[in-house]
Structures are given as structure tokens and as C-alpha cells.
Coordinates of C-alpha atoms in Angstrom, one line a residue:
G1 CA 13.5 18.7 32.3
G2 CA 14.7 20.6 29.1
W3 CA 15.5 19.6 25.9
S4 CA 19.4 19.7 27.2
S5 CA 18.1 16.0 28.8
L6 CA 15.8 14.6 25.6
A7 CA 19.1 12.2 24.7
E8 CA 18.9 10.9 28.5
V9 CA 15.5 8.9 28.6
K10 CA 14.8 7.3 31.9
V11 CA 12.8 4.3 32.8
I12 CA 11.8 3.7 36.2
H13 CA 12.6 0.4 37.8
H14 CA 12.1 -0.4 41.8
G15 CA 12.6 3.3 42.5
K16 CA 15.7 3.6 40.3
V17 CA 16.6 5.6 37.4
A18 CA 18.3 4.1 35.0
W19 CA 19.8 6.5 32.2
G20 CA 21.1 6.4 28.6
H21 CA 21.2 3.1 26.7
K22 CA 21.8 0.5 29.3
R23 CA 20.5 -2.7 28.4
M24 CA 17.6 -4.1 30.1
D25 CA 17.4 -7.8 31.6
A26 CA 14.7 -9.9 31.3
S27 CA 13.0 -9.2 34.6
L28 CA 12.9 -5.5 33.7
R29 CA 11.0 -6.2 30.6
D30 CA 8.9 -8.4 32.2
D31 CA 7.8 -5.4 34.5
I32 CA 7.1 -3.1 31.4
V33 CA 5.2 -5.8 29.9
Q34 CA 3.1 -5.7 33.6
A35 CA 3.0 -2.1 34.1
L36 CA 2.0 -1.4 30.2
G37 CA -0.8 -3.9 31.6
L38 CA -0.4 -6.6 28.5
N39 CA -1.0 -9.3 31.4
D40 CA -4.1 -7.8 32.5
S41 CA -6.5 -5.1 31.6
W42 CA -4.9 -4.4 28.2
R43 CA -4.7 -8.2 27.5
I44 CA -6.8 -7.7 24.1
K45 CA -4.3 -5.1 22.6
R46 CA -1.7 -7.6 23.6
D47 CA -3.1 -10.2 22.1
E48 CA -3.8 -8.4 18.7
A49 CA -0.1 -7.4 18.7
F50 CA 1.0 -10.7 19.5
A51 CA -1.1 -11.6 16.1
E52 CA 0.3 -8.9 14.0
F53 CA 3.8 -10.0 15.1
T54 CA 2.6 -13.9 14.0
R55 CA 1.6 -12.3 10.8
F56 CA 4.8 -10.5 10.1
A57 CA 7.2 -13.0 11.0
G58 CA 6.2 -16.1 8.9
G59 CA 6.5 -18.4 11.5
S60 CA 10.1 -17.0 13.0
D61 CA 10.1 -16.2 16.7
Q62 CA 11.8 -12.8 16.1
L63 CA 11.3 -10.0 13.5
D64 CA 14.4 -8.0 12.0
Q65 CA 14.5 -4.5 11.0
E66 CA 13.8 -4.8 7.2
T67 CA 10.9 -6.9 7.7
F68 CA 9.8 -4.9 10.8
V69 CA 9.8 -1.7 8.9
A70 CA 7.8 -3.1 5.8
A71 CA 5.4 -4.2 7.9
V72 CA 4.7 -1.5 10.4
E73 CA 4.7 1.1 7.4
Q74 CA 1.5 -0.5 6.0
E75 CA -0.1 -1.8 9.3
W76 CA 0.4 1.4 11.2
G77 CA 0.6 4.0 8.5
V78 CA 3.8 5.8 9.5
S79 CA 7.1 6.7 7.5
R80 CA 9.7 4.4 7.1
K81 CA 12.1 6.8 9.1
A82 CA 9.1 6.5 12.2
A83 CA 9.4 2.5 11.7
R84 CA 12.9 2.8 12.1
A85 CA 12.8 5.1 15.2
C86 CA 10.7 2.6 16.9
F87 CA 12.9 -0.6 16.0
E88 CA 15.5 0.9 17.6
L89 CA 13.4 1.4 21.0
K90 CA 14.7 -2.6 21.1
D91 CA 17.7 -1.5 22.8
R92 CA 15.6 0.0 25.3
V93 CA 13.3 -2.9 25.6
H94 CA 15.7 -5.6 25.4
G95 CA 19.2 -4.3 24.5
G96 CA 21.7 -6.3 22.9
R97 CA 19.7 -8.4 20.3
R98 CA 19.3 -7.6 16.8
N99 CA 16.2 -8.7 15.9
L100 CA 12.7 -8.3 18.1
E101 CA 10.4 -11.1 19.7
K102 CA 7.0 -10.8 20.2
E103 CA 6.7 -9.1 23.5
D104 CA 9.2 -6.5 22.7
Y105 CA 6.9 -5.9 19.5
A106 CA 3.9 -5.4 21.8
I107 CA 5.7 -3.3 24.0
I108 CA 6.8 -0.7 21.0
R109 CA 3.2 -1.1 19.3
L110 CA 1.3 -0.2 22.6
A111 CA 4.1 2.5 24.0
V112 CA 4.0 4.4 20.6
L113 CA 0.7 3.9 18.9
D114 CA -1.5 3.7 22.0
Q115 CA -1.3 7.2 23.4
D116 CA -5.0 7.8 24.6
G117 CA -4.4 8.8 28.0
E118 CA -4.5 5.4 29.8
Q119 CA -0.9 4.3 29.8
E120 CA 1.3 3.8 32.6
A121 CA 3.9 6.5 33.2
K122 CA 6.5 3.6 32.1
A123 CA 5.7 4.2 28.6
E124 CA 6.5 7.9 28.8
G125 CA 10.6 7.1 28.4
L126 CA 9.7 4.7 25.3
R127 CA 7.8 7.4 24.0
T128 CA 10.3 10.0 24.5
D129 CA 13.1 8.0 23.2
F130 CA 11.2 7.3 19.9
L131 CA 10.9 11.0 19.4
F132 CA 14.5 11.2 19.8
N133 CA 15.3 8.5 17.4
L134 CA 12.7 9.9 14.8
Y135 CA 14.6 13.4 15.0
R136 CA 18.1 13.0 16.0
A137 CA 20.8 13.5 12.9
T138 CA 21.8 10.8 10.9
Q139 CA 24.3 8.3 11.9
S140 CA 25.0 10.5 15.2
D141 CA 23.2 10.5 18.8
A142 CA 21.9 14.2 18.9
V143 CA 18.9 15.9 17.9
N144 CA 20.8 19.1 15.6
S145 CA 19.2 22.2 14.3
D146 CA 17.2 20.9 11.6
G147 CA 16.1 17.7 13.7
I148 CA 14.5 20.5 16.2
E149 CA 13.4 22.6 13.3
R150 CA 11.6 19.6 11.6
L151 CA 10.0 18.7 15.2
I152 CA 8.7 22.3 15.5
E153 CA 7.0 22.4 12.2
D154 CA 5.6 18.7 12.5
L155 CA 4.2 19.8 16.1
C156 CA 2.5 22.9 14.3
R157 CA 1.1 20.8 11.5
G158 CA -0.3 18.5 14.6
T159 CA -4.5 18.5 15.3
I160 CA -3.9 19.2 18.8
H161 CA -1.8 22.3 18.2
R162 CA -3.9 23.3 15.8
S163 CA -6.9 22.8 17.9
E164 CA -5.0 24.7 20.6
M165 CA -4.4 27.5 18.3
K166 CA -7.9 27.5 17.0
K167 CA -9.2 28.2 20.9
F168 CA -6.8 30.7 21.2
L169 CA -8.0 32.9 18.2
G170 CA -11.4 32.4 19.3
L171 CA -12.0 30.6 16.3
D172 CA -13.2 27.3 17.8
G173 CA -16.6 26.1 16.4
I174 CA -16.3 29.1 14.0
T175 CA -17.3 27.8 10.5
H176 CA -17.4 31.3 8.4
L177 CA -15.7 34.6 8.3
S178 CA -16.6 37.3 6.1
R179 CA -14.0 39.7 4.9
E180 CA -14.6 42.5 7.3
Q181 CA -14.8 39.4 10.0
F182 CA -11.3 38.4 9.0
R183 CA -9.8 41.9 9.4
Q184 CA -11.1 42.5 12.8
G185 CA -10.0 39.2 13.9
I186 CA -6.5 39.6 12.4
A187 CA -6.3 43.5 14.2
D188 CA -7.5 42.1 17.6
H189 CA -5.2 39.4 17.9
C190 CA -2.1 41.7 16.6
L191 CA -1.1 38.8 14.8
L192 CA 1.0 40.3 12.6
N193 CA 2.5 42.5 15.1
K194 CA 3.7 39.4 17.3
A195 CA 5.5 37.7 15.0
L196 CA 2.7 34.5 15.3
L197 CA 1.9 35.0 11.7
S198 CA 4.1 36.1 9.0
P199 CA 3.0 37.3 5.5
H200 CA 6.3 36.0 4.4
D201 CA 5.2 32.5 6.1
L202 CA 2.2 31.9 4.2
L203 CA 3.5 33.1 1.1
A204 CA 6.2 30.5 1.1
V205 CA 4.5 27.5 2.0
K206 CA 4.2 24.6 -0.1
Y207 CA 2.5 21.4 0.0
P208 CA 4.8 19.0 1.9
R209 CA 6.4 16.5 0.1
S210 CA 5.1 13.5 1.5
D211 CA 2.0 12.4 3.4
V212 CA 3.6 11.7 6.4
A213 CA 5.4 14.2 8.8
G214 CA 8.9 13.9 10.6
I215 CA 10.6 13.1 7.2
D216 CA 14.0 14.8 6.6
Y217 CA 14.8 14.8 2.8
R218 CA 18.1 14.4 1.4
V219 CA 19.8 13.5 -2.5
V220 CA 20.7 10.4 -2.6
L221 CA 22.5 8.5 -5.4
Q222 CA 21.5 4.7 -6.5
D223 CA 25.0 2.8 -7.2
T224 CA 23.0 0.7 -10.0
E225 CA 22.1 1.9 -13.7
V226 CA 19.9 0.5 -16.2
S227 CA 21.3 0.3 -19.7
A228 CA 18.7 0.4 -22.9
R229 CA 19.6 -0.1 -26.5
A230 CA 18.1 1.7 -29.5
D231 CA 16.5 -1.3 -30.6
G232 CA 14.4 -1.4 -27.2
Q233 CA 16.0 -4.0 -25.3
F234 CA 16.8 -3.7 -22.1
D235 CA 19.9 -5.8 -19.7
G236 CA 17.7 -8.2 -17.8
A237 CA 19.2 -6.7 -14.7
S238 CA 20.2 -3.5 -13.3
N239 CA 24.2 -2.9 -13.5
R240 CA 26.3 -1.8 -10.8
I241 CA 28.3 1.6 -11.8
S242 CA 31.6 0.9 -13.2
S243 CA 34.7 2.7 -13.1
A244 CA 34.4 4.6 -16.0
A245 CA 31.4 6.3 -15.0
V246 CA 33.3 7.9 -11.6
N247 CA 36.1 10.1 -11.5
H248 CA 40.1 8.9 -10.7
D249 CA 40.1 8.2 -6.9
F250 CA 36.2 8.4 -6.5
V251 CA 35.0 7.4 -2.5
L252 CA 31.0 7.9 -2.4
D253 CA 30.3 10.1 0.9
A254 CA 28.3 7.6 2.9
G255 CA 25.5 10.3 3.6
M256 CA 24.8 10.2 -0.3
L257 CA 23.6 6.4 -0.2
P258 CA 19.8 6.0 0.4
D259 CA 20.6 4.0 3.7
P260 CA 23.9 5.1 5.1
S261 CA 23.7 2.5 8.0
K262 CA 24.2 0.1 5.4
G263 CA 26.7 -1.3 3.1
V264 CA 26.8 -0.2 -0.6
Q265 CA 25.9 -4.1 -1.6
E266 CA 22.6 -3.7 0.3
Q267 CA 21.6 -0.3 -1.3
F268 CA 19.9 -1.7 -4.4
L269 CA 16.9 -3.1 -2.3
C270 CA 15.9 0.4 -0.6
W271 CA 13.8 1.6 -3.4
R272 CA 12.0 -1.8 -3.7
G273 CA 11.1 -2.2 -0.5
P274 CA 12.5 -4.4 2.4
L275 CA 10.1 -7.2 1.2
A276 CA 11.5 -7.5 -2.2
A277 CA 13.0 -10.8 -3.5
Q278 CA 16.2 -10.9 -3.3
E279 CA 18.5 -10.7 -6.6
G280 CA 20.0 -14.7 -6.6
T281 CA 17.0 -16.4 -5.3
K282 CA 14.9 -18.7 -6.8
E283 CA 11.5 -16.7 -6.5
Y284 CA 13.5 -13.4 -8.0
E285 CA 15.2 -14.9 -10.7
L286 CA 11.5 -16.4 -11.8
A287 CA 9.5 -13.1 -11.2
A288 CA 11.9 -11.5 -13.5
L289 CA 12.2 -14.1 -16.2
V290 CA 8.2 -13.5 -16.3
V291 CA 8.4 -9.7 -16.1
R292 CA 11.3 -9.8 -19.1
Q293 CA 9.1 -12.1 -21.6
A294 CA 6.0 -9.9 -20.7
L295 CA 8.0 -6.9 -21.7
R296 CA 8.5 -8.9 -24.9
L297 CA 4.9 -9.6 -25.6
V298 CA 4.3 -5.7 -24.6
K299 CA 6.6 -4.9 -27.8
L300 CA 4.4 -7.6 -29.6
V301 CA 1.2 -6.6 -29.1
G302 CA 2.4 -3.1 -29.6
E303 CA 3.0 -3.6 -33.1
E304 CA 1.0 -6.6 -34.4
R305 CA -2.8 -6.0 -35.8
D306 CA -5.2 -5.6 -32.8
M307 CA -7.6 -8.6 -32.0
L308 CA -9.7 -9.8 -29.2
D309 CA -7.7 -11.1 -26.3
Q310 CA -9.6 -14.4 -27.3
E311 CA -8.1 -14.4 -30.3
W312 CA -4.7 -14.2 -29.6
M313 CA -1.5 -16.9 -28.2
V314 CA -4.4 -19.0 -26.5
K315 CA -3.0 -21.6 -24.5
T316 CA 0.7 -20.6 -25.7
A317 CA 0.5 -17.2 -23.8
L318 CA 1.5 -19.2 -20.5
H319 CA 4.2 -20.5 -22.0
A320 CA 5.9 -17.6 -23.6
L321 CA 5.9 -15.9 -19.9
L322 CA 7.8 -18.7 -18.1
D323 CA 9.7 -19.5 -21.2
T324 CA 9.0 -23.4 -21.0
D325 CA 6.6 -25.8 -22.8
D326 CA 7.2 -28.2 -19.7
T327 CA 4.2 -28.7 -18.0
N328 CA 5.7 -30.4 -14.8
K329 CA 7.9 -27.4 -15.0
M330 CA 5.4 -24.7 -15.0
S331 CA 3.3 -26.5 -12.5
E332 CA 6.1 -26.0 -10.2
Q333 CA 7.0 -22.1 -11.5
V334 CA 3.0 -21.2 -10.6
V335 CA 3.1 -22.9 -7.2
L336 CA 6.1 -21.3 -6.5
L337 CA 5.3 -17.5 -7.4
S338 CA 2.0 -18.1 -5.4
R339 CA 3.8 -19.0 -1.9
A340 CA 6.2 -16.2 -2.6
T341 CA 3.7 -13.8 -3.4
R342 CA 1.5 -14.8 -0.1
V343 CA 4.8 -13.9 1.8
R344 CA 4.4 -10.4 0.8
L345 CA 0.6 -10.2 1.1
V346 CA 0.5 -11.9 4.7
A347 CA 3.4 -9.2 5.6
Q348 CA 0.8 -6.5 4.5
P349 CA -2.8 -5.6 6.1
S350 CA -6.4 -5.8 4.7
L351 CA -6.0 -2.0 3.8
V352 CA -3.4 -1.3 2.3
R353 CA -1.9 2.1 2.3
V354 CA -0.5 3.7 -1.5
N355 CA 1.2 6.8 -2.1
S356 CA 0.9 9.0 -5.0
P357 CA 1.5 9.0 -8.1
C358 CA -0.2 5.4 -8.8
K359 CA -2.2 4.0 -11.3
V360 CA -5.6 2.3 -11.1
F361 CA -6.5 -0.7 -12.9
G362 CA -10.3 -2.3 -12.5
D363 CA -11.4 -5.4 -14.1
L364 CA -9.3 -7.9 -16.1
H365 CA -10.8 -11.1 -16.1
G366 CA -8.2 -12.8 -18.1
Q367 CA -7.6 -10.5 -20.4
L368 CA -3.9 -10.6 -20.9
R369 CA -3.6 -8.8 -24.1
D370 CA -5.7 -5.7 -22.5
L371 CA -3.5 -5.6 -20.2
L372 CA -0.1 -5.8 -22.0
L373 CA -1.6 -3.0 -24.1
L374 CA -2.3 -0.8 -21.4
F375 CA 1.4 -1.6 -20.2
S376 CA 2.4 -0.9 -24.2
R377 CA 0.6 2.7 -24.5
F378 CA 0.7 3.9 -20.8
C379 CA 3.9 2.5 -19.6
F380 CA 5.0 -0.9 -17.7
P381 CA 5.6 -1.4 -14.1
T382 CA 8.9 -2.3 -14.4
H383 CA 12.3 -0.9 -13.6
Y384 CA 14.0 -1.1 -17.0
G385 CA 12.1 0.8 -19.4
G386 CA 9.1 1.7 -17.1
D387 CA 7.9 3.9 -14.2
V388 CA 7.4 1.5 -11.1
E389 CA 10.6 3.4 -9.4
T390 CA 8.5 6.3 -9.1
T391 CA 4.9 5.3 -9.5
A392 CA 2.5 2.7 -7.6
Y393 CA 0.2 0.3 -9.2
V394 CA -3.2 -0.8 -7.8
F395 CA -5.0 -3.9 -9.5
N396 CA -8.4 -3.6 -8.2
G397 CA -9.4 -7.3 -8.2
D398 CA -11.2 -9.5 -10.6
F399 CA -8.0 -11.0 -11.9
V400 CA -9.9 -14.3 -13.2
D401 CA -13.1 -16.1 -14.7
R402 CA -14.4 -15.7 -18.2
G403 CA -11.3 -14.3 -20.4
A404 CA -8.9 -16.5 -21.9
H405 CA -5.9 -16.1 -20.3
Q406 CA -7.2 -16.3 -16.3
L407 CA -3.7 -18.0 -15.1
E408 CA -1.6 -15.9 -17.1
V409 CA -2.7 -12.5 -15.4
V410 CA -2.1 -14.0 -12.6
V411 CA 1.3 -15.5 -13.2
L412 CA 2.1 -11.7 -14.4
L413 CA 0.4 -10.2 -11.7
F414 CA 2.3 -12.4 -8.9
A415 CA 5.6 -11.9 -10.7
L416 CA 5.0 -7.9 -10.2
K417 CA 4.3 -8.0 -6.3
I418 CA 7.2 -10.3 -5.9
L419 CA 9.8 -7.7 -7.3
Y420 CA 7.9 -4.8 -6.5
P421 CA 6.1 -5.3 -3.1
S422 CA 6.1 -1.4 -1.8
R423 CA 5.1 -0.4 -5.2
V424 CA 2.3 -3.2 -6.6
F425 CA -0.9 -3.8 -4.7
L426 CA -3.5 -6.4 -5.5
T427 CA -7.1 -5.7 -4.1
R428 CA -9.4 -8.4 -4.1
G429 CA -12.8 -8.8 -6.2
N430 CA -15.5 -11.1 -5.5
H431 CA -14.0 -13.0 -8.5
E432 CA -11.4 -14.1 -6.4
F433 CA -13.3 -16.5 -4.0
R434 CA -14.0 -20.2 -4.6
E435 CA -17.8 -19.8 -5.1
M436 CA -17.3 -17.3 -8.3
N437 CA -14.5 -19.8 -9.6
E438 CA -16.4 -22.6 -9.6
R439 CA -20.3 -21.1 -10.3
M440 CA -18.6 -20.0 -13.6
G441 CA -18.2 -23.6 -14.8
A442 CA -16.3 -23.8 -17.9
L443 CA -15.3 -20.0 -17.6
G444 CA -14.4 -20.1 -14.6
F445 CA -10.5 -20.1 -12.9
R446 CA -11.1 -23.5 -11.9
H447 CA -11.8 -24.9 -15.3
A448 CA -8.9 -23.0 -16.7
C449 CA -6.2 -24.3 -14.2
E450 CA -7.3 -27.8 -14.5
N451 CA -8.1 -28.5 -18.2
L452 CA -6.9 -25.4 -20.4
Y453 CA -3.0 -25.6 -19.8
G454 CA -2.3 -29.4 -19.7
L455 CA -0.9 -28.7 -16.4
A456 CA 0.4 -31.5 -14.2
G457 CA -1.7 -31.3 -11.0
G458 CA -3.9 -28.8 -12.5
E459 CA -6.1 -29.3 -9.2
A460 CA -3.1 -28.4 -6.5
V461 CA -2.0 -25.3 -8.5
Y462 CA -5.8 -23.9 -8.4
E463 CA -5.7 -24.6 -4.8
E464 CA -2.4 -23.1 -3.8
V465 CA -3.2 -20.1 -6.0
L466 CA -6.6 -19.7 -4.3
E467 CA -4.7 -19.7 -0.7
T468 CA -2.7 -16.7 -2.1
F469 CA -6.4 -14.9 -3.0
A470 CA -7.5 -15.5 0.7
W471 CA -4.7 -13.3 2.0
L472 CA -5.2 -10.4 -0.9
P473 CA -6.1 -7.1 1.3
L474 CA -9.5 -5.7 0.7
A475 CA -9.1 -2.1 -0.2
A476 CA -6.0 0.4 -0.7
I477 CA -5.9 3.8 0.5
V478 CA -4.4 6.4 -1.8
S479 CA -2.3 9.5 -0.3
S480 CA -5.0 9.1 3.1
S481 CA -7.5 10.6 0.5
I482 CA -9.0 8.3 -2.2
L483 CA -10.1 4.7 -1.1
V484 CA -9.7 1.8 -3.9
L485 CA -12.0 -0.9 -3.6
H486 CA -13.7 -3.7 -5.7
G487 CA -17.6 -3.4 -5.6
G488 CA -18.8 -0.4 -3.1
I489 CA -19.7 1.1 0.1
G490 CA -22.7 -1.4 0.1
H491 CA -25.0 0.5 3.1
G492 CA -22.3 2.7 4.3
S493 CA -22.6 2.1 7.8
W494 CA -18.8 0.7 8.2
G495 CA -15.6 2.3 7.1
L496 CA -12.1 1.8 6.9
R497 CA -11.9 0.8 10.5
E498 CA -13.6 -2.6 9.8
L499 CA -11.7 -2.9 6.2
R500 CA -8.2 -2.6 8.1
E501 CA -9.6 -5.0 11.2
A502 CA -11.5 -7.3 8.6
H503 CA -9.6 -11.1 9.2
R504 CA -7.5 -13.1 6.8
P505 CA -6.9 -15.5 5.5
R506 CA -10.7 -15.3 4.0
R507 CA -11.4 -18.3 2.3
E508 CA -15.1 -17.9 1.9
E509 CA -17.3 -15.0 1.2
G510 CA -18.7 -14.8 4.8
V511 CA -21.8 -13.4 6.3
Q512 CA -24.0 -11.9 4.0
Q513 CA -24.3 -8.7 6.0
D514 CA -20.2 -8.2 6.2
C515 CA -18.7 -5.2 5.4
V516 CA -16.4 -7.5 3.0
H517 CA -19.1 -9.0 1.2
Q518 CA -20.5 -5.3 0.6
A519 CA -17.6 -4.1 -0.6
M520 CA -17.0 -6.9 -2.7
W521 CA -20.6 -6.9 -4.5
S522 CA -22.5 -3.6 -4.0
D523 CA -22.5 -1.0 -6.6
P524 CA -23.6 2.3 -6.8
S525 CA -27.1 3.8 -8.1
D526 CA -26.5 5.0 -11.5
S527 CA -27.9 8.5 -11.1
D528 CA -28.0 11.6 -8.6
A529 CA -31.6 12.4 -8.9
F530 CA -33.2 12.4 -5.2
M531 CA -35.1 9.5 -5.7
H532 CA -32.1 7.5 -5.9
N533 CA -30.9 8.4 -2.7
G534 CA -31.0 5.8 0.3
V535 CA -30.0 1.9 0.0
H536 CA -32.4 0.1 -2.7
A537 CA -32.1 -3.6 -3.5
N538 CA -29.6 -4.9 -6.1
P539 CA -30.8 -7.2 -8.7
R540 CA -27.5 -9.2 -8.1
G541 CA -28.8 -10.4 -4.8
D542 CA -31.3 -10.3 -1.7
N543 CA -28.5 -9.4 0.4
I544 CA -26.6 -6.8 -1.6
A545 CA -27.2 -3.0 -1.9
T546 CA -27.3 -0.4 -4.0
F547 CA -26.2 2.7 -2.6
G548 CA -27.2 6.5 -3.6
P549 CA -25.1 9.6 -3.9
D550 CA -26.3 10.7 0.0
V551 CA -24.8 7.7 1.3
T552 CA -21.4 7.8 -0.6
A553 CA -21.2 11.7 0.3
E554 CA -22.1 10.6 4.3
F555 CA -19.3 7.8 4.2
C556 CA -16.9 10.1 2.6
R557 CA -17.5 13.0 5.4
R558 CA -17.6 10.4 8.1
E559 CA -14.5 8.3 6.5
K560 CA -12.6 11.7 5.9
V561 CA -12.2 10.6 2.2
E562 CA -12.3 12.8 -0.9
L563 CA -13.3 10.3 -3.3
V564 CA -14.2 6.5 -3.6
V565 CA -12.6 4.6 -6.6
R566 CA -14.4 1.1 -7.7
S567 CA -14.5 -1.4 -10.3
H568 CA -17.0 -4.6 -10.5
Q569 CA -19.4 -2.7 -13.6
I570 CA -18.8 -2.6 -17.1
V571 CA -19.0 1.3 -18.6
R572 CA -18.9 1.9 -22.0
H573 CA -15.8 4.0 -21.9
G574 CA -13.7 2.2 -19.0
Y575 CA -14.3 4.6 -16.6
K576 CA -17.6 6.8 -15.5
Y577 CA -17.7 9.8 -12.8
M578 CA -20.9 9.2 -10.3
H579 CA -22.4 10.6 -7.5
R580 CA -21.3 14.1 -7.7
G581 CA -18.0 13.2 -8.4
R582 CA -17.3 11.5 -5.1
L583 CA -17.5 8.2 -6.8
L584 CA -15.7 6.6 -10.0
T585 CA -16.2 3.1 -11.5
I586 CA -13.0 1.9 -13.6
F587 CA -13.4 -1.2 -16.0
S588 CA -9.9 -2.2 -17.8
A589 CA -10.9 -5.3 -19.6
R590 CA -12.2 -3.8 -23.3
N591 CA -14.8 -5.5 -25.6
Y592 CA -15.9 -7.7 -22.4
C593 CA -17.6 -10.5 -22.7
E594 CA -17.7 -9.9 -26.7
G595 CA -19.0 -6.2 -26.1
S596 CA -18.4 -3.1 -27.6
N597 CA -16.9 -1.1 -24.1
D598 CA -13.2 0.7 -23.8
G599 CA -10.7 -0.4 -21.4
A600 CA -9.5 2.3 -19.2
I601 CA -7.2 3.0 -16.2
L602 CA -6.8 5.8 -13.6
L603 CA -3.6 8.2 -13.1
I604 CA -3.6 9.4 -9.6
S605 CA -0.8 12.3 -8.9
R606 CA -0.3 15.4 -7.9
D607 CA -0.3 18.9 -9.5
D608 CA 1.6 22.2 -8.9
D609 CA -0.8 23.3 -6.5
G610 CA -0.4 20.0 -4.2
N611 CA -4.1 18.7 -5.3
L612 CA -4.2 14.7 -6.0
R613 CA -5.3 15.0 -9.8
V614 CA -6.9 12.1 -11.0
R615 CA -7.0 11.2 -14.6
P616 CA -8.3 8.8 -16.7
K617 CA -6.2 7.0 -19.4
R618 CA -8.4 4.8 -22.1
L619 CA -8.0 2.2 -24.4
V620 CA -10.6 2.1 -27.2
A621 CA -12.5 -0.9 -27.9
L622 CA -11.6 -2.9 -31.1
E623 CA -14.4 -2.0 -33.4
R624 CA -16.3 -5.4 -35.1

């Protein structure tokens, strides 16, 4: 017992105690599987874990550390440090292997995540070892004083601890305290004299730098640089720091690297995320080419006279992005981008987690020039000249249909997802479905792929991209506080859990009352007046809801979100605050259908008080 034995995690096996990191053989792993109930009462959770593993592994029978970390960071909602601590449990479950098999994954998932009091005692050893991995010092097998401090801080921030403290202070169930009651309560419990509460501590409290507890912050150095010229041109790739930029006999302290456990040559991938395409691969070279070409187009649209999207580079913008006019080669390139993007989408959940700061884009509908103008005015998501190293991007559906550059928008967004999978997120709109693409006729995405570009095998390109659309996430949650989805919350009877558990691939729109259908299609009432409360009919169809401000308020309260951001409807200024500020519509395609609306994006970032501040950035419509 006690902290002195924290590092000696024990596992019971046939009445014997195994200490330390002794390797477990297959029979012992089978015993743990049985003990956790994976073969009996917890069969459903076992199957869920196996399904997750299959989706993450992409056909392999093992998960390496980087893929595991990237996948569970999104799926479980934990920090990368916590994800690595989970992966290290493989030495306890099936020591000696470099990677995880599906049985190992299921054991770790249930031991760490499902702490609902129904677990077998044998899971306690794994949970304790997880905590040790989480708080131990880097490149050490001990928890030092900093780790102990973080452990205590995280315990004090925990909901169970806070609940118990409220009971101890007699505040359980109290929703209002007058000044006199507050003073009396402090005096009755003598808190200021018992060192349980110090005014100095309260004055020193600042908002945590992360939404996830259990992170120890270090100063780290990136071993690459980005070079720019006065004419605005950037080197095509990041360069290793040269010998002229360091002092004589320079030897970098391993603790200054982003991940001290890796070699110097592996560090560049750290900030782009484990799922990022590796330099030198075909998918990386193609995605990087598209982004570089897009940067040139951004400069072009920023300097030339303004015009509508349908008047600009029709049928030639795709040639420019892919740097070829060979239709066979273009088809092959689009297919490669689509398949590489799908690999990243499959490894992420239906409800993706996004950290702030981030930018949210609304409907684009194939208007590439407006997208490039927004990039030109409000920064391009690239690591040479842009802000993607510090800012996430959410593109909230309806990338295609109606516009003159539908495939070009898809190609650029896919390239960004391949290069920056932990920074760029693509959520699905109602136009990323076959039914809509084909219902649109000559204005639809199918017609664009098969007829507008002269692509060899245009129909095959269309089907390939549709299969990738089927894996798009349905929504994003920003800093655990802002829900971003395309349409709306419908009748409001479902929530984040239903979005998180929604089945993919989703090749058809599905059941009419399904939460997915409502998330794609529903609209908010355009008034906060009492008569607009509740759920009403929607002119879009019999099974589509129009929801009132009371539905939005109750949804936010129940799901513990502060704001719902949605797109789906054209609004005059490109954005519109609704439902007492709990809902915001964002639309990015300006002059949509030859109208006069502006286009806009949202910037979501922390202010100095720790609040998530939402600020629209507007691209004014072209006057005709």
C-alpha cells in the first residue's frame, strides 16, 4: 500500500502475484479477457472494441503506437500523453510485442475507459499502471515531484472530488448564496484558517492551457524551419536547421525535442499528427503540390480584379491545382487523394474533437474562388506562410453542387486533410450524399465529374469520392463547448452520444427520423418570439424539423454545450446570431446562386480571461 508501491503494479494469476513488468503469456492474457467479461456479459463492449480496432487498423491485425495515439485521442477524447500511457500498457497485457493486437486493445479500452464499478478486480492493476504511465517523468520509471503535483491538481479538478467537497462544505444542492451566507459559510468552516482554501491560491488561478487534464508542458524546439522570400514565395518544403544556425559543437538536449523517445529525423511529424502523410510518399507529394498550387492561386485572386466564381478559371482551375492537363493523370490524382483522405477519416470518429483556436467555414458549394479569397484575407491553412501549426480548421459540409469548381474544392480540402489530419476537419453536409448530387442534374457533383473536366473515367472518379464522403464525420465539438454540425438539432431529443455512435460508412441518408437526417437537414426558427418555441414543420420536407429557441436552450443545457454552430442556410452577412445567442449560422459562399449575400467564417479562440471568444470574419459580396 501507499505511494511507495505505486510503481509495483500487481496482477493476480491463479493465486500468485506477479510484480513489475514481467511479460504475460497468452494464457494469462486469456484469463484477463475472461476476467473483464469480454467473453461473457460484456460481449457487446468487446465487439465495440473490436470494431474500433478494425476501423483504426485499416486491414492490419496490429496497431502501432502512432496510429493508436491518433485514433484514441479522437475516439476517447483523451490527451496524447494519456493515449501514450494507455499504449504502454501493452507490456502488462502482452509484453514483448511492439504493437497492439485487437484483444490487447479491447482489454486496455475496458480497463481504462469503463470505470463504472462493474469491472473485475484484475482491471485495477491495469488502471493503476495507466496512472503511473501518465504521471511518471519523461524517460523515467518513477513519478517525480512534478508528477505528484499534477496528480493532485487533476484530482482536485475532478468532478468526483468537487462533488465530495461540496458535501463536506454543506453546499450540495445549493444554487444561490447571498453575500452574508457566503461570509457565514466561510466562517463556519474556518476554511481560511485550515489551509483548505487560500486567498493567495485563488488569486493565482488561471485558466488551464488545455481542455485536457494530465498534461505536463515543456518548451520544445522544432528541428525544421520555413523560408520565405521578399516576393512572397516560400520553399516547397520545410528545411532542416543548418549548421550555420547553431553554435559550434552544438548538441541538442533530448528533452527539448517534441518527443524525446524518438530520433531527430522523426520529429517533423509531431505537430502534424501521427496520421499525417510522410514526406517522400506519393500521397504527401501530391497533397503538397496541390497546396503549393493553391497558394499561387490565393496570391492571384488577392491581386486581380474581383469577379464571381462562375466567371473565373472555369475548367482550368483543376489543371492549375494538379499541375497537369492530362485527363488520365488528373483522374488518377483525384483517386489517390480520395483514398488517402479516406484512410484519415476512417481513423477518426463520427463526432471529432477539435481544440481552439479554430476557424469554421460554412457552405462552399464549389465556389473555389471564394474559398481562396477567404484564405487570402484571413490566412491560409499551411505551415509555410499560414497558421495551421497553431489553428485548427473545420469545413462544415456542402462542399459540392451548384458551383463552377466543385471537384477543385474537394481536391483542395482532401489535400489539406492529408497533410494536416490533426488540424483540418471535414464534416458532412446534406450535399455529400448521392441522392442530392444526382437530384441536382446538370448543377450536381455527378454531372461535374462526368462531363465538365473531360476526365478519363469521370464516373469512377465520382464513385471514388462518394465513398470517401460516406466516411465524413457528422459533427465536431470545439474545446468541449461548441457543437458544429451542418443542419441543426431537429426535434432535439438526441444528443452527442447519438452523433458519436452513428454508423459509418453512411452511403445513404437513411431513416427519415434518424438523428443523422436531422443533423443534415433541419433548420432553426428565425425568431426568438414565444410562438416560435417547440418543433414545427419545415418547407424542405415532411420529415424535417424547424426547431425553436427553447429546443436549442434545452439541448445545450442537457448536452453541456454553450453554442451550436450550423450552416445549411444562406444568410445576408454570411453569419447570423440566433436563439438568444445559443445558435449561430455560418455560410461561406458569397453571391450564392447569383445573389447578394456575403460569405463568412468564424474564428474561435481563448481570450485573456479564458473565455472561448467567437468572432465572425466577413468577405463582402461582389456588387453587381
